[in-house]
Every structure is written in structure tokens, then in C-alpha cells.
PDB file of C-alpha atoms in Angstrom:
ATOM      1  CA  UNK A   1      75.389 -61.052 111.701  1.00 97.00           C
ATOM      2  CA  UNK A   2      73.806 -58.704 108.711  1.00 97.00           C
ATOM      3  CA  UNK A   3      70.236 -60.240 109.071  1.00 98.00           C
ATOM      4  CA  UNK A   4      70.454 -59.647 112.974  1.00 98.00           C
ATOM      5  CA  UNK A   5      71.880 -55.976 112.728  1.00 98.00           C
ATOM      6  CA  UNK A   6      68.835 -55.457 110.229  1.00 98.00           C
ATOM      7  CA  UNK A   7      66.327 -56.804 112.762  1.00 98.00           C
ATOM      8  CA  UNK A   8      68.086 -54.596 115.620  1.00 98.00           C
ATOM      9  CA  UNK A   9      67.664 -51.762 113.473  1.00 98.00           C
ATOM     10  CA  UNK A  10      63.768 -52.623 112.671  1.00 97.00           C
ATOM     11  CA  UNK A  11      63.263 -52.718 116.686  1.00 97.00           C
ATOM     12  CA  UNK A  12      64.764 -49.255 116.947  1.00 96.00           C
ATOM     13  CA  UNK A  13      62.278 -48.019 114.635  1.00 95.00           C
ATOM     14  CA  UNK A  14      59.586 -49.793 116.742  1.00 95.00           C
ATOM     15  CA  UNK A  15      60.633 -47.877 119.800  1.00 95.00           C
ATOM     16  CA  UNK A  16      62.311 -51.136 121.181  1.00 97.00           C
ATOM     17  CA  UNK A  17      66.074 -51.482 122.619  1.00 97.00           C
ATOM     18  CA  UNK A  18      68.168 -52.064 119.109  1.00 98.00           C
ATOM     19  CA  UNK A  19      68.965 -55.925 119.554  1.00 98.00           C
ATOM     20  CA  UNK A  20      68.492 -58.511 117.017  1.00 98.00           C
ATOM     21  CA  UNK A  21      68.734 -62.166 116.824  1.00 98.00           C
ATOM     22  CA  UNK A  22      68.884 -64.892 114.020  1.00 98.00           C
ATOM     23  CA  UNK A  23      69.254 -68.583 114.189  1.00 98.00           C
ATOM     24  CA  UNK A  24      71.329 -70.213 111.362  1.00 98.00           C
ATOM     25  CA  UNK A  25      71.184 -74.047 110.673  1.00 98.00           C
ATOM     26  CA  UNK A  26      72.976 -75.544 107.928  1.00 96.00           C
ATOM     27  CA  UNK A  27      73.995 -72.264 106.542  1.00 96.00           C
ATOM     28  CA  UNK A  28      70.282 -70.799 106.330  1.00 98.00           C
ATOM     29  CA  UNK A  29      68.492 -68.422 108.619  1.00 98.00           C
ATOM     30  CA  UNK A  30      65.611 -70.189 110.141  1.00 98.00           C
ATOM     31  CA  UNK A  31      64.618 -67.465 112.434  1.00 98.00           C
ATOM     32  CA  UNK A  32      64.990 -63.659 112.785  1.00 98.00           C
ATOM     33  CA  UNK A  33      63.783 -61.814 115.729  1.00 98.00           C
ATOM     34  CA  UNK A  34      64.274 -58.285 117.441  1.00 98.00           C
ATOM     35  CA  UNK A  35      63.621 -57.195 120.781  1.00 98.00           C
ATOM     36  CA  UNK A  36      59.798 -56.769 121.602  1.00 97.00           C
ATOM     37  CA  UNK A  37      59.380 -56.260 125.476  1.00 97.00           C
ATOM     38  CA  UNK A  38      57.406 -53.239 125.160  1.00 94.00           C
ATOM     39  CA  UNK A  39      54.518 -53.831 122.845  1.00 85.00           C
ATOM     40  CA  UNK A  40      52.893 -56.256 123.796  1.00 89.00           C
ATOM     41  CA  UNK A  41      54.541 -55.950 127.446  1.00 96.00           C
ATOM     42  CA  UNK A  42      56.704 -59.284 127.964  1.00 97.00           C
ATOM     43  CA  UNK A  43      59.724 -59.200 130.089  1.00 97.00           C
ATOM     44  CA  UNK A  44      61.198 -62.342 127.992  1.00 98.00           C
ATOM     45  CA  UNK A  45      60.593 -60.440 124.698  1.00 98.00           C
ATOM     46  CA  UNK A  46      64.219 -60.439 123.974  1.00 98.00           C
ATOM     47  CA  UNK A  47      65.639 -60.932 120.548  1.00 98.00           C
ATOM     48  CA  UNK A  48      67.492 -64.318 121.518  1.00 98.00           C
ATOM     49  CA  UNK A  49      64.490 -65.854 123.004  1.00 98.00           C
ATOM     50  CA  UNK A  50      62.134 -64.886 120.447  1.00 98.00           C
ATOM     51  CA  UNK A  51      64.335 -65.952 117.999  1.00 98.00           C
ATOM     52  CA  UNK A  52      64.922 -69.509 119.761  1.00 98.00           C
ATOM     53  CA  UNK A  53      61.256 -70.057 119.957  1.00 98.00           C
ATOM     54  CA  UNK A  54      60.790 -69.659 116.413  1.00 98.00           C
ATOM     55  CA  UNK A  55      63.400 -71.706 115.444  1.00 98.00           C
ATOM     56  CA  UNK A  56      62.506 -74.598 117.817  1.00 98.00           C
ATOM     57  CA  UNK A  57      59.231 -74.242 115.993  1.00 98.00           C
ATOM     58  CA  UNK A  58      60.520 -74.463 112.707  1.00 98.00           C
ATOM     59  CA  UNK A  59      62.543 -77.368 113.735  1.00 98.00           C
ATOM     60  CA  UNK A  60      59.742 -79.231 115.546  1.00 98.00           C
ATOM     61  CA  UNK A  61      62.277 -79.415 118.644  1.00 98.00           C
ATOM     62  CA  UNK A  62      63.537 -78.029 121.803  1.00 97.00           C
ATOM     63  CA  UNK A  63      66.989 -78.649 121.056  1.00 97.00           C
ATOM     64  CA  UNK A  64      68.617 -76.897 118.262  1.00 98.00           C
ATOM     65  CA  UNK A  65      71.987 -79.009 118.035  1.00 97.00           C
ATOM     66  CA  UNK A  66      74.007 -77.844 115.462  1.00 96.00           C
ATOM     67  CA  UNK A  67      72.323 -74.463 114.973  1.00 98.00           C
ATOM     68  CA  UNK A  68      74.148 -70.994 115.585  1.00 98.00           C
ATOM     69  CA  UNK A  69      72.926 -67.862 117.017  1.00 98.00           C
ATOM     70  CA  UNK A  70      73.834 -64.715 116.088  1.00 98.00           C
ATOM     71  CA  UNK A  71      73.145 -61.693 118.279  1.00 98.00           C
ATOM     72  CA  UNK A  72      73.710 -57.994 118.213  1.00 98.00           C
ATOM     73  CA  UNK A  73      74.508 -57.559 122.066  1.00 98.00           C
ATOM     74  CA  UNK A  74      76.084 -59.806 124.562  1.00 98.00           C
ATOM     75  CA  UNK A  75      73.242 -62.127 126.030  1.00 98.00           C
ATOM     76  CA  UNK A  76      71.938 -61.505 129.392  1.00 98.00           C
ATOM     77  CA  UNK A  77      71.591 -64.246 132.056  1.00 98.00           C
ATOM     78  CA  UNK A  78      68.099 -65.105 130.742  1.00 98.00           C
ATOM     79  CA  UNK A  79      68.821 -65.364 127.266  1.00 98.00           C
ATOM     80  CA  UNK A  80      72.428 -67.295 128.170  1.00 98.00           C
ATOM     81  CA  UNK A  81      70.245 -69.827 130.228  1.00 98.00           C
ATOM     82  CA  UNK A  82      68.131 -70.265 127.261  1.00 98.00           C
ATOM     83  CA  UNK A  83      70.917 -71.022 124.569  1.00 98.00           C
ATOM     84  CA  UNK A  84      72.188 -73.401 126.930  1.00 98.00           C
ATOM     85  CA  UNK A  85      69.064 -75.478 127.140  1.00 98.00           C
ATOM     86  CA  UNK A  86      68.760 -75.282 123.533  1.00 98.00           C
ATOM     87  CA  UNK A  87      72.158 -76.865 122.959  1.00 98.00           C
ATOM     88  CA  UNK A  88      73.170 -73.950 120.365  1.00 98.00           C
ATOM     89  CA  UNK A  89      76.454 -74.968 118.983  1.00 98.00           C
ATOM     90  CA  UNK A  90      77.814 -71.442 118.225  1.00 98.00           C
ATOM     91  CA  UNK A  91      76.847 -68.181 119.675  1.00 98.00           C
ATOM     92  CA  UNK A  92      78.311 -65.076 118.101  1.00 98.00           C
ATOM     93  CA  UNK A  93      77.880 -61.589 119.382  1.00 98.00           C
ATOM     94  CA  UNK A  94      78.482 -58.304 118.249  1.00 98.00           C
ATOM     95  CA  UNK A  95      78.809 -55.884 121.114  1.00 98.00           C
ATOM     96  CA  UNK A  96      79.718 -56.919 124.691  1.00 97.00           C
ATOM     97  CA  UNK A  97      77.481 -55.474 127.482  1.00 97.00           C
ATOM     98  CA  UNK A  98      79.541 -54.936 130.657  1.00 96.00           C
ATOM     99  CA  UNK A  99      76.423 -53.810 132.590  1.00 95.00           C
ATOM    100  CA  UNK A 100      73.970 -56.442 131.517  1.00 96.00           C
ATOM    101  CA  UNK A 101      75.730 -59.381 129.751  1.00 97.00           C
ATOM    102  CA  UNK A 102      75.981 -62.798 131.250  1.00 98.00           C
ATOM    103  CA  UNK A 103      78.722 -64.435 128.916  1.00 98.00           C
ATOM    104  CA  UNK A 104      81.892 -62.432 129.375  1.00 97.00           C
ATOM    105  CA  UNK A 105      80.495 -60.136 132.100  1.00 97.00           C
ATOM    106  CA  UNK A 106      78.661 -60.422 135.016  1.00 95.00           C
ATOM    107  CA  UNK A 107      77.194 -64.077 135.884  1.00 96.00           C
ATOM    108  CA  UNK A 108      79.353 -65.700 133.397  1.00 97.00           C
ATOM    109  CA  UNK A 109      76.502 -68.372 132.895  1.00 98.00           C
ATOM    110  CA  UNK A 110      78.575 -70.714 130.579  1.00 98.00           C
ATOM    111  CA  UNK A 111      81.266 -70.884 133.132  1.00 97.00           C
ATOM    112  CA  UNK A 112      79.236 -72.009 136.076  1.00 97.00           C
ATOM    113  CA  UNK A 113      79.322 -75.712 137.039  1.00 96.00           C
ATOM    114  CA  UNK A 114      75.385 -75.899 136.555  1.00 95.00           C
ATOM    115  CA  UNK A 115      75.498 -74.906 133.154  1.00 96.00           C
ATOM    116  CA  UNK A 116      75.231 -78.413 131.292  1.00 93.00           C
ATOM    117  CA  UNK A 117      75.979 -77.047 127.599  1.00 97.00           C
ATOM    118  CA  UNK A 118      78.519 -74.609 126.730  1.00 97.00           C
ATOM    119  CA  UNK A 119      78.460 -73.311 123.120  1.00 98.00           C
ATOM    120  CA  UNK A 120      81.630 -72.080 121.456  1.00 98.00           C
ATOM    121  CA  UNK A 121      81.853 -68.109 121.857  1.00 98.00           C
ATOM    122  CA  UNK A 122      82.733 -65.510 119.030  1.00 98.00           C
ATOM    123  CA  UNK A 123      82.334 -61.788 119.943  1.00 97.00           C
ATOM    124  CA  UNK A 124      82.956 -58.751 117.962  1.00 96.00           C
ATOM    125  CA  UNK A 125      81.430 -59.544 114.704  1.00 95.00           C
ATOM    126  CA  UNK A 126      79.756 -56.288 113.822  1.00 97.00           C
ATOM    127  CA  UNK A 127      80.635 -54.782 117.222  1.00 97.00           C
ATOM    128  CA  UNK A 128      80.960 -51.084 115.751  1.00 98.00           C
ATOM    129  CA  UNK A 129      77.342 -50.840 114.028  1.00 98.00           C
ATOM    130  CA  UNK A 130      75.691 -53.010 117.095  1.00 98.00           C
ATOM    131  CA  UNK A 131      77.295 -50.518 119.231  1.00 97.00           C
ATOM    132  CA  UNK A 132      76.373 -47.226 117.449  1.00 97.00           C
ATOM    133  CA  UNK A 133      72.772 -48.487 117.168  1.00 97.00           C
ATOM    134  CA  UNK A 134      72.476 -48.773 120.844  1.00 97.00           C
ATOM    135  CA  UNK A 135      74.482 -45.357 121.677  1.00 96.00           C
ATOM    136  CA  UNK A 136      72.343 -43.724 119.028  1.00 96.00           C
ATOM    137  CA  UNK A 137      68.931 -45.317 120.386  1.00 95.00           C
ATOM    138  CA  UNK A 138      69.783 -44.051 124.096  1.00 93.00           C
ATOM    139  CA  UNK A 139      71.189 -40.784 123.112  1.00 91.00           C
ATOM    140  CA  UNK A 140      67.872 -39.937 121.269  1.00 86.00           C
ATOM    141  CA  UNK A 141      65.789 -40.704 124.620  1.00 82.00           C
ATOM    142  CA  UNK A 142      68.083 -38.509 126.962  1.00 76.00           C
TER     143      UNK A 142
END
């Protein structure tokens, strides 16, 4: 989670919403990404999507079976769907997102019968730091 939090801090410095994600396989970080939706403009540039793409390329496989995903914010519906399709084994996320999250809030993607893969889910690791990054980022923009 430390690597993902570092990526989130980098996103904030770049003017992006501070969310970071890391894919870990066999104890090694194989992909690390931050949100990048503004430059270049990309509505799918969420940290999770970017990290999953990098990990798939690193492993030369669309299936990331046995890999873990660490992300600083509860994934949205788009990202949760990608996590399921990638067959991520374990999802760790720091801060909950009551407005846009889709794991324990909103759509609850992994609870739907159409979801063919459900990772093990762990939340709260690094929650205070992730929440403060987000609160500070938005506070500075108001």
C-alpha cells in the first residue's frame, strides 16, 4: 500500500485526483500507477485501470490470477468490473468511497450475479493517509 500511496501523492502533484494503485505478484510490485484522467484527457485513466494494463503487459496475459491489487480508494464500477475480468485474487483498498465506490457502496459490483469473479476484499489499510490526501486535494481546490 505504501507504493500506491506514493503514486497517489504523485497524482496530486500533477493536478490529478490523488489515487494510486499497485499490482503485486509473488511479493513483487509489477505495476504502479496514479490517476491520469486530465492529461492526456482519458476518462478511463483511473489508477486501477492503468495498473491492470501495465501488469497484463508485464505478464503477457489478460488474466492476473494470483496477483493482488492495492489501491488507495474504493474502486468505482468501471474499475471493479476490470478487476473481475482480470481475475485479481485479492483487492486491498485504503479509503471507502460512499459517493463513487462500487465495492461496499453503490453498485456493489462483486455482489451481482453477473460478476463471474470476486476477489478477496480487504479495506482500511492506509485509510487515514489516503483520506487525508483526498480531503486536502479537494479542500485546496475550493
